């Protein structure tokens, strides 16, 4: 694929890549961002809401390959794994708002989620399958993770008898992207990492003092819906890294 992303020492601009995710899908450029350069160690002692430790480590490796640390925090540093855990434990993960009755034909991408089981089971079964048939993503070095994620993004086969590989990868990519840019009240976007990256001010309630300012950066720091001045948020329940 032609190199369309540039501007950083890595050869690609993560900002440009993330802006292209929704519009053009995943390109090879996404996996040439450099990646994290460490192995993933054990989790801290705070319990997860849905994930098992081995699943959280796999997700940390996957998400940090999609959004590695550069001028801004990596996915795990921004709490993306915490966000995914929260989503899988709540209505999204349980399929509470999905029509789960049959028939369960595979359908087409524009028909949305078509599986016979909710997203939380999609992630559990997919990660287990990927870790059984090959070394766990969290045990690979940076080049191995880049290669594995590149391969996963390009596969058009069935991961299991009833899980298309593309369905799992697209859900993973969507949740990673959402976790980096969601309001921090959903446990991702820690310290407004995603909003700071794109210059989004968040949910300020009063703009009258700057309504006549045009073509200027908005000077106020980002503010989330549940923002409390002076209150600090808990650090991401992320994987400790050995460098």
Tab-separated table of C-alpha atoms in Angstrom:
chain	number	residue	atom	x	y	z
A	1	UNK	CA	0.000	0.000	0.000
A	2	UNK	CA	1.193	3.489	-0.791
A	3	UNK	CA	2.627	5.480	2.118
A	4	UNK	CA	0.166	8.288	2.769
A	5	UNK	CA	1.090	8.997	6.382
A	6	UNK	CA	4.174	10.951	7.294
A	7	UNK	CA	5.487	13.628	9.562
A	8	UNK	CA	6.949	11.723	12.528
A	9	UNK	CA	10.303	10.083	13.051
A	10	UNK	CA	8.545	6.724	12.820
A	11	UNK	CA	7.576	7.528	9.238
A	12	UNK	CA	3.879	7.757	9.972
A	13	UNK	CA	1.600	10.148	11.824
A	14	UNK	CA	-0.650	8.337	14.280
A	15	UNK	CA	-2.976	11.328	14.221
A	16	UNK	CA	-3.481	10.878	10.478
A	17	UNK	CA	-3.977	7.142	10.867
A	18	UNK	CA	-6.645	7.501	13.540
A	19	UNK	CA	-8.481	10.086	11.477
A	20	UNK	CA	-8.578	7.611	8.615
A	21	UNK	CA	-9.775	4.614	10.636
A	22	UNK	CA	-13.476	5.291	10.312
A	23	UNK	CA	-13.379	6.493	6.728
A	24	UNK	CA	-11.029	4.105	5.009
A	25	UNK	CA	-10.538	1.127	7.287
A	26	UNK	CA	-7.204	-0.289	8.342
A	27	UNK	CA	-4.218	0.026	6.076
A	28	UNK	CA	-0.785	-1.468	6.326
A	29	UNK	CA	0.356	1.887	7.654
A	30	UNK	CA	-1.476	1.238	10.911
A	31	UNK	CA	0.957	-1.540	11.741
A	32	UNK	CA	4.125	0.348	10.841
A	33	UNK	CA	3.855	2.932	13.595
A	34	UNK	CA	6.712	1.490	15.589
A	35	UNK	CA	4.811	-0.258	18.361
A	36	UNK	CA	5.696	-0.714	21.998
A	37	UNK	CA	9.118	-2.182	22.683
A	38	UNK	CA	8.517	-4.223	25.797
A	39	UNK	CA	6.938	-7.449	26.983
A	40	UNK	CA	3.786	-7.350	29.055
A	41	UNK	CA	4.044	-8.366	32.693
A	42	UNK	CA	1.421	-9.237	35.287
A	43	UNK	CA	-1.557	-7.016	35.991
A	44	UNK	CA	-1.999	-4.967	39.130
A	45	UNK	CA	-4.194	-6.433	41.851
A	46	UNK	CA	-7.421	-4.602	41.002
A	47	UNK	CA	-10.022	-7.060	39.677
A	48	UNK	CA	-11.439	-6.843	36.191
A	49	UNK	CA	-15.176	-6.652	35.647
A	50	UNK	CA	-15.267	-9.247	32.874
A	51	UNK	CA	-11.825	-9.978	31.477
A	52	UNK	CA	-9.538	-12.719	32.658
A	53	UNK	CA	-5.912	-11.747	33.208
A	54	UNK	CA	-4.728	-13.618	30.128
A	55	UNK	CA	-7.371	-11.858	28.020
A	56	UNK	CA	-6.392	-8.461	29.404
A	57	UNK	CA	-2.737	-9.088	28.557
A	58	UNK	CA	-3.670	-10.135	25.020
A	59	UNK	CA	-5.803	-7.019	24.597
A	60	UNK	CA	-3.041	-4.811	25.977
A	61	UNK	CA	-0.628	-6.148	23.381
A	62	UNK	CA	-3.187	-5.781	20.593
A	63	UNK	CA	-4.354	-2.296	21.555
A	64	UNK	CA	-0.824	-0.977	22.064
A	65	UNK	CA	0.048	-2.259	18.605
A	66	UNK	CA	-2.883	-0.326	17.169
A	67	UNK	CA	-2.155	2.802	19.239
A	68	UNK	CA	1.450	2.787	20.484
A	69	UNK	CA	3.050	5.444	22.619
A	70	UNK	CA	4.562	8.371	20.736
A	71	UNK	CA	4.027	12.027	21.609
A	72	UNK	CA	0.833	10.857	23.301
A	73	UNK	CA	0.042	7.900	25.574
A	74	UNK	CA	-0.433	4.407	24.207
A	75	UNK	CA	-3.792	2.670	24.294
A	76	UNK	CA	-3.126	0.962	27.623
A	77	UNK	CA	-1.720	4.146	29.143
A	78	UNK	CA	-4.961	5.879	28.157
A	79	UNK	CA	-7.074	3.152	29.778
A	80	UNK	CA	-8.344	1.465	26.617
A	81	UNK	CA	-8.194	-2.008	28.177
A	82	UNK	CA	-10.182	-0.689	31.148
A	83	UNK	CA	-12.730	0.733	28.704
A	84	UNK	CA	-13.054	-2.566	26.843
A	85	UNK	CA	-13.448	-4.478	30.110
A	86	UNK	CA	-16.220	-2.099	31.179
A	87	UNK	CA	-17.981	-2.375	27.825
A	88	UNK	CA	-17.864	-6.172	27.812
A	89	UNK	CA	-19.289	-6.304	31.350
A	90	UNK	CA	-22.234	-4.023	30.590
A	91	UNK	CA	-25.028	-3.752	28.015
A	92	UNK	CA	-22.806	-3.773	24.931
A	93	UNK	CA	-20.989	-6.913	26.013
A	94	UNK	CA	-24.182	-8.714	27.006
A	95	UNK	CA	-25.876	-7.821	23.731
A	96	UNK	CA	-28.705	-6.138	25.624
A	97	UNK	CA	-29.552	-3.893	22.695
A	98	UNK	CA	-28.942	-6.427	19.961
A	99	UNK	CA	-31.573	-8.618	18.339
A	100	UNK	CA	-30.233	-12.028	19.320
A	101	UNK	CA	-32.983	-14.276	17.950
A	102	UNK	CA	-32.376	-16.403	14.858
A	103	UNK	CA	-31.774	-16.961	12.069
A	104	UNK	CA	-28.067	-16.285	12.472
A	105	UNK	CA	-26.760	-16.001	8.940
A	106	UNK	CA	-23.375	-14.343	8.539
A	107	UNK	CA	-24.892	-11.527	6.509
A	108	UNK	CA	-22.892	-8.650	5.076
A	109	UNK	CA	-20.812	-5.973	6.852
A	110	UNK	CA	-23.489	-3.309	6.404
A	111	UNK	CA	-26.029	-5.476	8.248
A	112	UNK	CA	-24.217	-5.087	11.547
A	113	UNK	CA	-23.676	-7.680	14.259
A	114	UNK	CA	-25.037	-11.066	13.138
A	115	UNK	CA	-23.554	-13.611	15.553
A	116	UNK	CA	-25.590	-15.964	17.737
A	117	UNK	CA	-23.801	-14.890	20.930
A	118	UNK	CA	-23.087	-11.480	22.491
A	119	UNK	CA	-19.864	-9.487	22.045
A	120	UNK	CA	-18.435	-10.549	25.410
A	121	UNK	CA	-18.402	-14.160	24.191
A	122	UNK	CA	-17.030	-13.089	20.820
A	123	UNK	CA	-13.972	-11.631	22.552
A	124	UNK	CA	-13.557	-14.560	24.942
A	125	UNK	CA	-13.740	-17.194	22.235
A	126	UNK	CA	-11.685	-15.271	19.687
A	127	UNK	CA	-8.823	-14.510	22.069
A	128	UNK	CA	-8.798	-18.110	23.291
A	129	UNK	CA	-8.662	-19.410	19.714
A	130	UNK	CA	-5.907	-17.022	18.673
A	131	UNK	CA	-3.858	-17.870	21.769
A	132	UNK	CA	-4.347	-21.624	21.329
A	133	UNK	CA	-3.337	-21.824	17.692
A	134	UNK	CA	-0.263	-19.590	18.015
A	135	UNK	CA	1.867	-17.956	20.727
A	136	UNK	CA	-0.101	-15.401	22.715
A	137	UNK	CA	0.226	-11.903	21.326
A	138	UNK	CA	1.510	-10.668	24.692
A	139	UNK	CA	4.446	-13.110	24.496
A	140	UNK	CA	5.689	-11.820	21.132
A	141	UNK	CA	8.283	-9.127	20.566
A	142	UNK	CA	7.306	-5.927	18.793
A	143	UNK	CA	7.947	-7.283	15.306
A	144	UNK	CA	5.982	-10.408	16.098
A	145	UNK	CA	3.012	-8.370	17.316
A	146	UNK	CA	3.108	-6.154	14.248
A	147	UNK	CA	3.162	-9.190	11.976
A	148	UNK	CA	0.398	-10.962	13.893
A	149	UNK	CA	-1.887	-7.922	13.905
A	150	UNK	CA	-1.223	-7.213	10.240
A	151	UNK	CA	-2.162	-10.801	9.425
A	152	UNK	CA	-5.278	-10.619	11.596
A	153	UNK	CA	-6.444	-7.445	9.845
A	154	UNK	CA	-6.120	-9.011	6.393
A	155	UNK	CA	-7.676	-12.417	7.009
A	156	UNK	CA	-10.984	-13.128	5.300
A	157	UNK	CA	-11.427	-16.649	6.697
A	158	UNK	CA	-13.385	-18.040	9.627
A	159	UNK	CA	-11.629	-17.830	12.980
A	160	UNK	CA	-13.957	-20.572	14.252
A	161	UNK	CA	-16.926	-22.298	12.674
A	162	UNK	CA	-19.145	-19.362	13.605
A	163	UNK	CA	-16.783	-16.362	13.981
A	164	UNK	CA	-15.509	-14.569	10.880
A	165	UNK	CA	-12.036	-13.239	11.589
A	166	UNK	CA	-12.997	-9.849	10.171
A	167	UNK	CA	-15.911	-9.565	12.600
A	168	UNK	CA	-13.633	-9.943	15.596
A	169	UNK	CA	-10.945	-7.643	14.260
A	170	UNK	CA	-13.447	-4.922	13.408
A	171	UNK	CA	-14.997	-5.081	16.892
A	172	UNK	CA	-11.523	-4.929	18.430
A	173	UNK	CA	-10.532	-1.961	16.287
A	174	UNK	CA	-13.771	-0.119	16.995
A	175	UNK	CA	-13.488	-0.589	20.761
A	176	UNK	CA	-9.836	0.467	20.745
A	177	UNK	CA	-10.693	3.621	18.841
A	178	UNK	CA	-13.704	4.331	21.075
A	179	UNK	CA	-11.713	3.731	24.243
A	180	UNK	CA	-9.083	6.244	23.218
A	181	UNK	CA	-11.600	8.986	22.424
A	182	UNK	CA	-14.605	8.283	24.685
A	183	UNK	CA	-15.504	10.519	27.581
A	184	UNK	CA	-13.328	9.446	30.542
A	185	UNK	CA	-16.458	8.586	32.526
A	186	UNK	CA	-16.403	5.313	30.554
A	187	UNK	CA	-12.879	4.544	31.889
A	188	UNK	CA	-10.936	5.211	28.682
A	189	UNK	CA	-9.264	8.391	27.419
A	190	UNK	CA	-7.391	8.734	30.717
A	191	UNK	CA	-6.318	12.310	31.411
A	192	UNK	CA	-8.041	13.207	28.123
A	193	UNK	CA	-5.205	11.676	26.100
A	194	UNK	CA	-7.287	11.280	22.943
A	195	UNK	CA	-8.900	14.697	23.206
A	196	UNK	CA	-5.560	16.391	23.801
A	197	UNK	CA	-4.174	14.666	20.721
A	198	UNK	CA	-6.865	16.045	18.397
A	199	UNK	CA	-7.425	19.331	20.237
A	200	UNK	CA	-10.995	18.589	21.341
A	201	UNK	CA	-12.066	20.706	24.358
A	202	UNK	CA	-14.784	18.352	25.574
A	203	UNK	CA	-17.955	19.266	27.424
A	204	UNK	CA	-17.440	22.853	28.565
A	205	UNK	CA	-20.795	24.398	29.406
A	206	UNK	CA	-19.963	28.057	28.857
A	207	UNK	CA	-18.339	29.627	25.798
A	208	UNK	CA	-19.639	33.187	25.954
A	209	UNK	CA	-16.224	34.567	26.844
A	210	UNK	CA	-14.777	33.301	23.576
A	211	UNK	CA	-17.743	33.356	21.186
A	212	UNK	CA	-16.164	36.150	19.149
A	213	UNK	CA	-12.752	34.503	18.902
A	214	UNK	CA	-12.171	33.027	15.469
A	215	UNK	CA	-9.354	30.892	14.076
A	216	UNK	CA	-7.641	30.628	17.444
A	217	UNK	CA	-6.853	27.589	19.579
A	218	UNK	CA	-9.291	27.127	22.451
A	219	UNK	CA	-7.099	27.664	25.525
A	220	UNK	CA	-9.067	25.772	28.183
A	221	UNK	CA	-8.007	22.197	28.999
A	222	UNK	CA	-10.376	19.348	28.067
A	223	UNK	CA	-13.334	18.670	30.336
A	224	UNK	CA	-15.492	15.548	30.413
A	225	UNK	CA	-19.182	15.215	31.196
A	226	UNK	CA	-18.493	14.054	34.763
A	227	UNK	CA	-15.501	16.348	35.267
A	228	UNK	CA	-14.959	17.587	38.810
A	229	UNK	CA	-12.401	20.393	39.159
A	230	UNK	CA	-9.483	19.324	41.302
A	231	UNK	CA	-10.533	15.682	41.388
A	232	UNK	CA	-8.110	13.163	39.975
A	233	UNK	CA	-9.222	10.029	38.172
A	234	UNK	CA	-7.875	6.606	39.029
A	235	UNK	CA	-4.939	5.524	36.886
A	236	UNK	CA	-5.746	2.989	34.186
A	237	UNK	CA	-5.914	-0.560	35.470
A	238	UNK	CA	-3.426	-1.421	32.782
A	239	UNK	CA	-0.653	-3.929	32.392
A	240	UNK	CA	2.668	-3.168	33.988
A	241	UNK	CA	5.395	-3.109	31.389
A	242	UNK	CA	8.951	-4.361	31.552
A	243	UNK	CA	11.205	-2.196	29.418
